[in-house]
Amino acid sequence: MGYKDLFDDVIFKRGMGYYSDDRVHHVKMDGHVLAGEVDGTKKYHCKITFDASGEVKKMSCDCPYGENGTPCKHEAALLLKFTYGDLPFLADGDEFDDFVVQVNEGTKNAFLAQLFRNDPRQLEAFKRFAHIALDEQDLMQMIAYMEGIVERNTVKGFIDYYAMPDFDEEMNSVFEDIHNCMEENRKHAFCLILATYDALLNVECDDSDGRLGMMFKHLGDYLGILLSDASQEELDIYYDKIMSLVKDPRCDDQEYLLNALTKVTVKEYVDRFNDAIENLMDDDDGFRDYTHFLIESHINNHAPIEQVLTEYHSLHPMCKRDMAKRVFNYLLDCEEYDLFEKEVKQLLKEMPDRDNTEYVEMLKDFYKNIGHDQAYFKTLEELFFKHPYNKDYYHEYKNVIGDDWDQKRVVNK
């Protein structure tokens, strides 16, 4: 059946992606009419009518593309699902397994070979199903697939606002590949993350919804997970490649890469990272303060308290406020209780006009945990009367007051 000839090449490839991602559901055949639902930007309903010889006679879909009568990716995905998987009349019970067993090996092998040629991603899925390790060719295929998504979604070097949702959807399959590689092959995961980051740096788009920014964030998060337990050998290969992306003029915001690098724990590369941060601040003429990345790295590597506090106190007041909770929790983890109390009170003193509720709450919980009842009650009372409609403070304060609750409430009305 020449279904591919019914669609534009780009549309058919997108349909293959939807089929591969298992987005087609509720496939039913009623006479000569095939129907199904496809998960896209929302759920779309497709119908395909066949003639007596099995050729496609008519197609319809309620997506904006299909409503104009143009063959769409949802229709392509439905046809692929009907042809290659979950045929309605074989969908239930053991009947499907019995059918497969009855087909001779030569036919099954020929079918799989054709399927893998038409869609190499199915070969990756088959290898995972059969617990066969992915090789370098599979990695190259995943990178080529990712680059193909970027290329076919870019029109005249740009992805407009209305095309970004489809681009975002297609990129989800790349992130699935990355997730699978992280469980199966760390080298493949590193390579695919860095190749994807590099490809996305070339993307010019209307990112009003922040979709591209979230892609960079997800890549940084994945990279951070890998770097948190990266070996010396892995860092020898990938550290310089990551730093080259940080310094790449196309990279407007290095935050996600630098956050990932703060997770490095091999001393040689921790020292190199600290030097790199200093160099970034020198090159930027102090315009941007990268010190919070140093603090994050120090904390992740259990640096001495004095070193963390020295960097913390050097921050601009607003940056200091952003890092305060992280530093305070580190002091608690290190059981530096006197320093914790001193630093929290100092921050509250320095910024009396700000909403410091979360830091007062940290003090409250701290006093409660160490059994300092008088200080605990004082901070709880401060929170309760400052935020009288907060249910948590209300119930906690009422429980502490106990029998004196009614009298206390009348006095303070």
PDB file of C-alpha atoms in Angstrom, residues 22-240:
ATOM      1  CA  ASP A  22       2.627   5.836  20.481  1.00  0.00           C
ATOM      2  CA  ARG A  23       0.299   8.811  20.123  1.00  0.00           C
ATOM      3  CA  VAL A  24      -2.392   6.933  18.183  1.00  0.00           C
ATOM      4  CA  HIS A  25      -5.259   5.450  20.213  1.00  0.00           C
ATOM      5  CA  HIS A  26      -8.715   3.885  19.883  1.00  0.00           C
ATOM      6  CA  VAL A  27      -8.136   2.571  16.366  1.00  0.00           C
ATOM      7  CA  LYS A  28     -11.324   1.027  14.945  1.00  0.00           C
ATOM      8  CA  MET A  29     -12.318  -0.370  11.556  1.00  0.00           C
ATOM      9  CA  ASP A  30     -16.018  -0.158  10.675  1.00  0.00           C
ATOM     10  CA  GLY A  31     -16.591  -1.590   7.220  1.00  0.00           C
ATOM     11  CA  HIS A  32     -14.305   0.377   4.925  1.00  0.00           C
ATOM     12  CA  VAL A  33     -13.847   3.281   7.386  1.00  0.00           C
ATOM     13  CA  LEU A  34     -10.836   3.466   9.703  1.00  0.00           C
ATOM     14  CA  ALA A  35     -11.092   5.837  12.687  1.00  0.00           C
ATOM     15  CA  GLY A  36      -8.752   6.791  15.502  1.00  0.00           C
ATOM     16  CA  GLU A  37      -7.546   9.501  17.890  1.00  0.00           C
ATOM     17  CA  VAL A  38      -4.093  11.097  17.716  1.00  0.00           C
ATOM     18  CA  ASP A  39      -2.498  13.093  20.532  1.00  0.00           C
ATOM     19  CA  GLY A  40      -1.101  16.332  19.118  1.00  0.00           C
ATOM     20  CA  THR A  41      -1.331  19.851  20.516  1.00  0.00           C
ATOM     21  CA  LYS A  42      -4.702  18.470  21.596  1.00  0.00           C
ATOM     22  CA  LYS A  43      -6.593  15.262  20.791  1.00  0.00           C
ATOM     23  CA  TYR A  44      -7.495  15.037  17.090  1.00  0.00           C
ATOM     24  CA  HIS A  45      -9.979  12.664  15.434  1.00  0.00           C
ATOM     25  CA  CYS A  46      -9.191  11.111  12.065  1.00  0.00           C
ATOM     26  CA  LYS A  47     -11.247   9.079   9.598  1.00  0.00           C
ATOM     27  CA  ILE A  48      -9.917   7.262   6.542  1.00  0.00           C
ATOM     28  CA  THR A  49     -12.160   5.573   3.979  1.00  0.00           C
ATOM     29  CA  PHE A  50     -10.860   2.732   1.783  1.00  0.00           C
ATOM     30  CA  ASP A  51     -12.281   1.472  -1.489  1.00  0.00           C
ATOM     31  CA  ALA A  52     -13.006  -2.196  -2.186  1.00  0.00           C
ATOM     32  CA  SER A  53      -9.400  -2.837  -3.259  1.00  0.00           C
ATOM     33  CA  GLY A  54      -7.981  -1.414  -0.033  1.00  0.00           C
ATOM     34  CA  GLU A  55      -6.749   1.882  -1.492  1.00  0.00           C
ATOM     35  CA  VAL A  56      -7.359   5.123   0.383  1.00  0.00           C
ATOM     36  CA  LYS A  57     -10.401   6.886  -1.005  1.00  0.00           C
ATOM     37  CA  LYS A  58     -10.884   9.770   1.444  1.00  0.00           C
ATOM     38  CA  MET A  59      -9.205  11.174   4.574  1.00  0.00           C
ATOM     39  CA  SER A  60     -10.341  13.697   7.170  1.00  0.00           C
ATOM     40  CA  CYS A  61      -8.970  15.144  10.412  1.00  0.00           C
ATOM     41  CA  ASP A  62     -10.305  17.904  12.670  1.00  0.00           C
ATOM     42  CA  CYS A  63      -6.872  19.537  13.075  1.00  0.00           C
ATOM     43  CA  PRO A  64      -6.403  22.983  11.454  1.00  0.00           C
ATOM     44  CA  TYR A  65      -4.233  21.439   8.724  1.00  0.00           C
ATOM     45  CA  GLY A  66      -6.597  18.568   7.971  1.00  0.00           C
ATOM     46  CA  GLU A  67      -9.736  20.711   8.002  1.00  0.00           C
ATOM     47  CA  ASN A  68      -8.470  22.378   4.836  1.00  0.00           C
ATOM     48  CA  GLY A  69      -8.472  18.990   3.115  1.00  0.00           C
ATOM     49  CA  THR A  70      -4.679  18.710   3.109  1.00  0.00           C
ATOM     50  CA  PRO A  71      -3.285  15.305   4.209  1.00  0.00           C
ATOM     51  CA  CYS A  72      -1.882  15.794   7.720  1.00  0.00           C
ATOM     52  CA  LYS A  73       0.573  14.080  10.052  1.00  0.00           C
ATOM     53  CA  HIS A  74      -2.251  12.749  12.257  1.00  0.00           C
ATOM     54  CA  GLU A  75      -3.745  10.856   9.310  1.00  0.00           C
ATOM     55  CA  ALA A  76      -0.305   9.517   8.410  1.00  0.00           C
ATOM     56  CA  ALA A  77       0.200   8.329  12.003  1.00  0.00           C
ATOM     57  CA  LEU A  78      -3.186   6.571  11.989  1.00  0.00           C
ATOM     58  CA  LEU A  79      -2.370   4.750   8.731  1.00  0.00           C
ATOM     59  CA  LEU A  80       1.001   3.649  10.096  1.00  0.00           C
ATOM     60  CA  LYS A  81      -0.579   2.415  13.319  1.00  0.00           C
ATOM     61  CA  PHE A  82      -3.195   0.470  11.354  1.00  0.00           C
ATOM     62  CA  THR A  83      -0.587  -1.013   9.039  1.00  0.00           C
ATOM     63  CA  TYR A  84       2.219  -1.864  11.450  1.00  0.00           C
ATOM     64  CA  GLY A  85       0.796  -2.251  14.903  1.00  0.00           C
ATOM     65  CA  ASP A  86      -2.275  -2.987  17.015  1.00  0.00           C
ATOM     66  CA  LEU A  87      -4.546  -4.041  14.174  1.00  0.00           C
ATOM     67  CA  PRO A  88      -8.102  -3.804  15.541  1.00  0.00           C
ATOM     68  CA  PHE A  89      -9.035  -7.401  14.856  1.00  0.00           C
ATOM     69  CA  LEU A  90      -5.876  -8.667  16.610  1.00  0.00           C
ATOM     70  CA  ALA A  91      -5.777  -6.269  19.525  1.00  0.00           C
ATOM     71  CA  ASP A  92      -7.165  -8.360  22.375  1.00  0.00           C
ATOM     72  CA  GLY A  93      -6.131 -11.424  24.327  1.00  0.00           C
ATOM     73  CA  ASP A  94      -3.731 -14.058  22.989  1.00  0.00           C
ATOM     74  CA  GLU A  95      -4.993 -13.818  19.405  1.00  0.00           C
ATOM     75  CA  PHE A  96      -2.221 -11.393  18.423  1.00  0.00           C
ATOM     76  CA  ASP A  97       0.533 -13.647  19.812  1.00  0.00           C
ATOM     77  CA  ASP A  98      -0.987 -16.672  18.070  1.00  0.00           C
ATOM     78  CA  PHE A  99      -1.070 -14.792  14.783  1.00  0.00           C
ATOM     79  CA  VAL A 100       2.601 -13.794  15.000  1.00  0.00           C
ATOM     80  CA  VAL A 101       3.676 -17.357  15.821  1.00  0.00           C
ATOM     81  CA  GLN A 102       1.863 -18.666  12.750  1.00  0.00           C
ATOM     82  CA  VAL A 103       3.721 -16.334  10.359  1.00  0.00           C
ATOM     83  CA  ASN A 104       6.879 -17.949   9.001  1.00  0.00           C
ATOM     84  CA  GLU A 105      10.258 -16.567  10.067  1.00  0.00           C
ATOM     85  CA  GLY A 106      11.191 -15.363   6.587  1.00  0.00           C
ATOM     86  CA  THR A 107       8.070 -13.175   6.347  1.00  0.00           C
ATOM     87  CA  LYS A 108       8.621 -11.728   9.820  1.00  0.00           C
ATOM     88  CA  ASN A 109      12.274 -11.005   9.090  1.00  0.00           C
ATOM     89  CA  ALA A 110      11.412  -9.313   5.796  1.00  0.00           C
ATOM     90  CA  PHE A 111       8.744  -7.224   7.521  1.00  0.00           C
ATOM     91  CA  LEU A 112      11.123  -6.104  10.279  1.00  0.00           C
ATOM     92  CA  ALA A 113      13.854  -5.274   7.770  1.00  0.00           C
ATOM     93  CA  GLN A 114      11.423  -3.114   5.774  1.00  0.00           C
ATOM     94  CA  LEU A 115      10.133  -1.459   8.938  1.00  0.00           C
ATOM     95  CA  PHE A 116      13.658  -0.627  10.117  1.00  0.00           C
ATOM     96  CA  ARG A 117      14.623   0.753   6.692  1.00  0.00           C
ATOM     97  CA  ASN A 118      11.537   2.991   6.593  1.00  0.00           C
ATOM     98  CA  ASP A 119      11.967   4.174  10.173  1.00  0.00           C
ATOM     99  CA  PRO A 120      15.402   3.581  11.800  1.00  0.00           C
ATOM    100  CA  ARG A 121      13.988   4.698  15.148  1.00  0.00           C
ATOM    101  CA  GLN A 122      12.004   1.470  15.204  1.00  0.00           C
ATOM    102  CA  LEU A 123      15.330  -0.368  15.117  1.00  0.00           C
ATOM    103  CA  GLU A 124      16.383   1.507  18.271  1.00  0.00           C
ATOM    104  CA  ALA A 125      13.080   0.580  19.931  1.00  0.00           C
ATOM    105  CA  PHE A 126      13.522  -3.057  18.880  1.00  0.00           C
ATOM    106  CA  LYS A 127      17.052  -3.183  20.303  1.00  0.00           C
ATOM    107  CA  ARG A 128      15.831  -1.816  23.608  1.00  0.00           C
ATOM    108  CA  PHE A 129      12.986  -4.343  23.657  1.00  0.00           C
ATOM    109  CA  ALA A 130      15.420  -7.165  22.908  1.00  0.00           C
ATOM    110  CA  HIS A 131      18.021  -5.801  25.401  1.00  0.00           C
ATOM    111  CA  ILE A 132      20.575  -5.331  22.629  1.00  0.00           C
ATOM    112  CA  ALA A 133      23.104  -2.587  23.373  1.00  0.00           C
ATOM    113  CA  LEU A 134      22.863   0.480  21.152  1.00  0.00           C
ATOM    114  CA  ASP A 135      26.024   1.085  19.112  1.00  0.00           C
ATOM    115  CA  GLU A 136      27.734   4.119  17.564  1.00  0.00           C
ATOM    116  CA  GLN A 137      25.549   3.883  14.472  1.00  0.00           C
ATOM    117  CA  ASP A 138      22.449   4.144  16.670  1.00  0.00           C
ATOM    118  CA  LEU A 139      23.922   7.249  18.305  1.00  0.00           C
ATOM    119  CA  MET A 140      24.597   8.828  14.910  1.00  0.00           C
ATOM    120  CA  GLN A 141      21.020   8.001  13.909  1.00  0.00           C
ATOM    121  CA  MET A 142      19.618   9.679  17.025  1.00  0.00           C
ATOM    122  CA  ILE A 143      21.717  12.793  16.394  1.00  0.00           C
ATOM    123  CA  ALA A 144      20.657  12.839  12.720  1.00  0.00           C
ATOM    124  CA  TYR A 145      17.007  12.490  13.763  1.00  0.00           C
ATOM    125  CA  MET A 146      17.371  15.432  16.162  1.00  0.00           C
ATOM    126  CA  GLU A 147      19.066  17.569  13.516  1.00  0.00           C
ATOM    127  CA  GLY A 148      16.314  16.627  11.052  1.00  0.00           C
ATOM    128  CA  ILE A 149      13.659  17.945  13.455  1.00  0.00           C
ATOM    129  CA  VAL A 150      15.492  21.258  13.754  1.00  0.00           C
ATOM    130  CA  GLU A 151      16.007  21.526  10.009  1.00  0.00           C
ATOM    131  CA  ARG A 152      12.491  20.719   8.841  1.00  0.00           C
ATOM    132  CA  ASN A 153      10.875  23.026  11.405  1.00  0.00           C
ATOM    133  CA  THR A 154      13.053  25.963  10.374  1.00  0.00           C
ATOM    134  CA  VAL A 155      11.634  27.990   7.508  1.00  0.00           C
ATOM    135  CA  LYS A 156      14.027  30.555   6.019  1.00  0.00           C
ATOM    136  CA  GLY A 157      16.203  30.264   9.105  1.00  0.00           C
ATOM    137  CA  PHE A 158      13.370  30.990  11.555  1.00  0.00           C
ATOM    138  CA  ILE A 159      10.643  29.184  13.553  1.00  0.00           C
ATOM    139  CA  ASP A 160       7.648  31.442  14.048  1.00  0.00           C
ATOM    140  CA  TYR A 161       5.366  31.546  17.087  1.00  0.00           C
ATOM    141  CA  TYR A 162       2.702  29.287  15.562  1.00  0.00           C
ATOM    142  CA  ALA A 163       5.220  26.622  14.524  1.00  0.00           C
ATOM    143  CA  MET A 164       6.870  26.412  17.956  1.00  0.00           C
ATOM    144  CA  PRO A 165       4.271  24.011  19.522  1.00  0.00           C
ATOM    145  CA  ASP A 166       4.875  21.424  16.774  1.00  0.00           C
ATOM    146  CA  PHE A 167       8.640  21.869  17.107  1.00  0.00           C
ATOM    147  CA  ASP A 168       8.339  21.431  20.872  1.00  0.00           C
ATOM    148  CA  GLU A 169       6.268  18.271  20.432  1.00  0.00           C
ATOM    149  CA  GLU A 170       8.734  16.720  18.023  1.00  0.00           C
ATOM    150  CA  MET A 171      11.674  17.542  20.293  1.00  0.00           C
ATOM    151  CA  ASN A 172      10.003  15.534  23.073  1.00  0.00           C
ATOM    152  CA  SER A 173      11.077  12.371  21.274  1.00  0.00           C
ATOM    153  CA  VAL A 174      14.694  13.580  21.407  1.00  0.00           C
ATOM    154  CA  PHE A 175      14.429  14.051  25.167  1.00  0.00           C
ATOM    155  CA  GLU A 176      13.018  10.537  25.407  1.00  0.00           C
ATOM    156  CA  ASP A 177      16.114   9.304  23.553  1.00  0.00           C
ATOM    157  CA  ILE A 178      18.321  11.190  26.020  1.00  0.00           C
ATOM    158  CA  HIS A 179      16.434   9.726  28.984  1.00  0.00           C
ATOM    159  CA  ASN A 180      16.819   6.195  27.605  1.00  0.00           C
ATOM    160  CA  CYS A 181      20.511   6.715  26.882  1.00  0.00           C
ATOM    161  CA  MET A 182      21.140   7.885  30.442  1.00  0.00           C
ATOM    162  CA  GLU A 183      19.926   4.514  31.656  1.00  0.00           C
ATOM    163  CA  GLU A 184      21.710   2.484  28.967  1.00  0.00           C
ATOM    164  CA  ASN A 185      24.864   4.268  27.789  1.00  0.00           C
ATOM    165  CA  ARG A 186      26.313   7.354  29.488  1.00  0.00           C
ATOM    166  CA  LYS A 187      28.610   8.124  26.556  1.00  0.00           C
ATOM    167  CA  HIS A 188      25.654   8.232  24.172  1.00  0.00           C
ATOM    168  CA  ALA A 189      23.752  10.435  26.634  1.00  0.00           C
ATOM    169  CA  PHE A 190      26.616  12.952  26.901  1.00  0.00           C
ATOM    170  CA  CYS A 191      27.051  13.074  23.121  1.00  0.00           C
ATOM    171  CA  LEU A 192      23.345  13.446  22.373  1.00  0.00           C
ATOM    172  CA  ILE A 193      22.878  16.189  25.000  1.00  0.00           C
ATOM    173  CA  LEU A 194      25.832  18.220  23.720  1.00  0.00           C
ATOM    174  CA  ALA A 195      24.846  17.750  20.070  1.00  0.00           C
ATOM    175  CA  THR A 196      21.286  18.848  20.849  1.00  0.00           C
ATOM    176  CA  TYR A 197      22.465  21.882  22.821  1.00  0.00           C
ATOM    177  CA  ASP A 198      24.737  22.890  19.953  1.00  0.00           C
ATOM    178  CA  ALA A 199      21.938  22.445  17.380  1.00  0.00           C
ATOM    179  CA  LEU A 200      19.481  24.502  19.446  1.00  0.00           C
ATOM    180  CA  LEU A 201      21.986  27.359  19.683  1.00  0.00           C
ATOM    181  CA  ASN A 202      21.487  27.772  15.933  1.00  0.00           C
ATOM    182  CA  VAL A 203      17.702  28.070  16.268  1.00  0.00           C
ATOM    183  CA  GLU A 204      16.233  31.518  15.642  1.00  0.00           C
ATOM    184  CA  CYS A 205      12.608  31.631  16.741  1.00  0.00           C
ATOM    185  CA  ASP A 206       9.776  33.537  18.376  1.00  0.00           C
ATOM    186  CA  ASP A 207      10.140  32.073  21.857  1.00  0.00           C
ATOM    187  CA  SER A 208       7.403  34.146  23.502  1.00  0.00           C
ATOM    188  CA  ASP A 209       6.161  31.056  25.368  1.00  0.00           C
ATOM    189  CA  GLY A 210       9.640  30.122  26.563  1.00  0.00           C
ATOM    190  CA  ARG A 211       9.638  26.721  24.851  1.00  0.00           C
ATOM    191  CA  LEU A 212      13.221  26.945  23.606  1.00  0.00           C
ATOM    192  CA  GLY A 213      14.349  28.165  27.002  1.00  0.00           C
ATOM    193  CA  MET A 214      12.752  25.128  28.648  1.00  0.00           C
ATOM    194  CA  MET A 215      14.565  22.838  26.199  1.00  0.00           C
ATOM    195  CA  PHE A 216      17.882  24.341  27.285  1.00  0.00           C
ATOM    196  CA  LYS A 217      16.847  23.915  30.915  1.00  0.00           C
ATOM    197  CA  HIS A 218      15.958  20.233  30.423  1.00  0.00           C
ATOM    198  CA  LEU A 219      19.301  19.636  28.699  1.00  0.00           C
ATOM    199  CA  GLY A 220      21.095  21.332  31.594  1.00  0.00           C
ATOM    200  CA  ASP A 221      19.181  19.224  34.123  1.00  0.00           C
ATOM    201  CA  TYR A 222      20.096  15.999  32.318  1.00  0.00           C
ATOM    202  CA  LEU A 223      23.710  17.116  32.055  1.00  0.00           C
ATOM    203  CA  GLY A 224      23.787  17.929  35.775  1.00  0.00           C
ATOM    204  CA  ILE A 225      22.613  14.413  36.628  1.00  0.00           C
ATOM    205  CA  LEU A 226      25.420  12.911  34.535  1.00  0.00           C
ATOM    206  CA  LEU A 227      28.060  15.277  35.927  1.00  0.00           C
ATOM    207  CA  SER A 228      27.080  14.650  39.558  1.00  0.00           C
ATOM    208  CA  ASP A 229      28.771  11.245  39.407  1.00  0.00           C
ATOM    209  CA  ALA A 230      30.997  11.708  36.364  1.00  0.00           C
ATOM    210  CA  SER A 231      34.336   9.918  36.462  1.00  0.00           C
ATOM    211  CA  GLN A 232      37.745  11.442  35.786  1.00  0.00           C
ATOM    212  CA  GLU A 233      37.740   9.691  32.397  1.00  0.00           C
ATOM    213  CA  GLU A 234      34.362  11.133  31.426  1.00  0.00           C
ATOM    214  CA  LEU A 235      35.375  14.646  32.444  1.00  0.00           C
ATOM    215  CA  ASP A 236      38.593  14.317  30.454  1.00  0.00           C
ATOM    216  CA  ILE A 237      36.384  13.863  27.389  1.00  0.00           C
ATOM    217  CA  TYR A 238      33.429  16.161  28.021  1.00  0.00           C
ATOM    218  CA  TYR A 239      34.466  19.020  30.339  1.00  0.00           C
ATOM    219  CA  ASP A 240      36.199  21.096  27.654  1.00  0.00           C
TER     220      ASP A 240
END
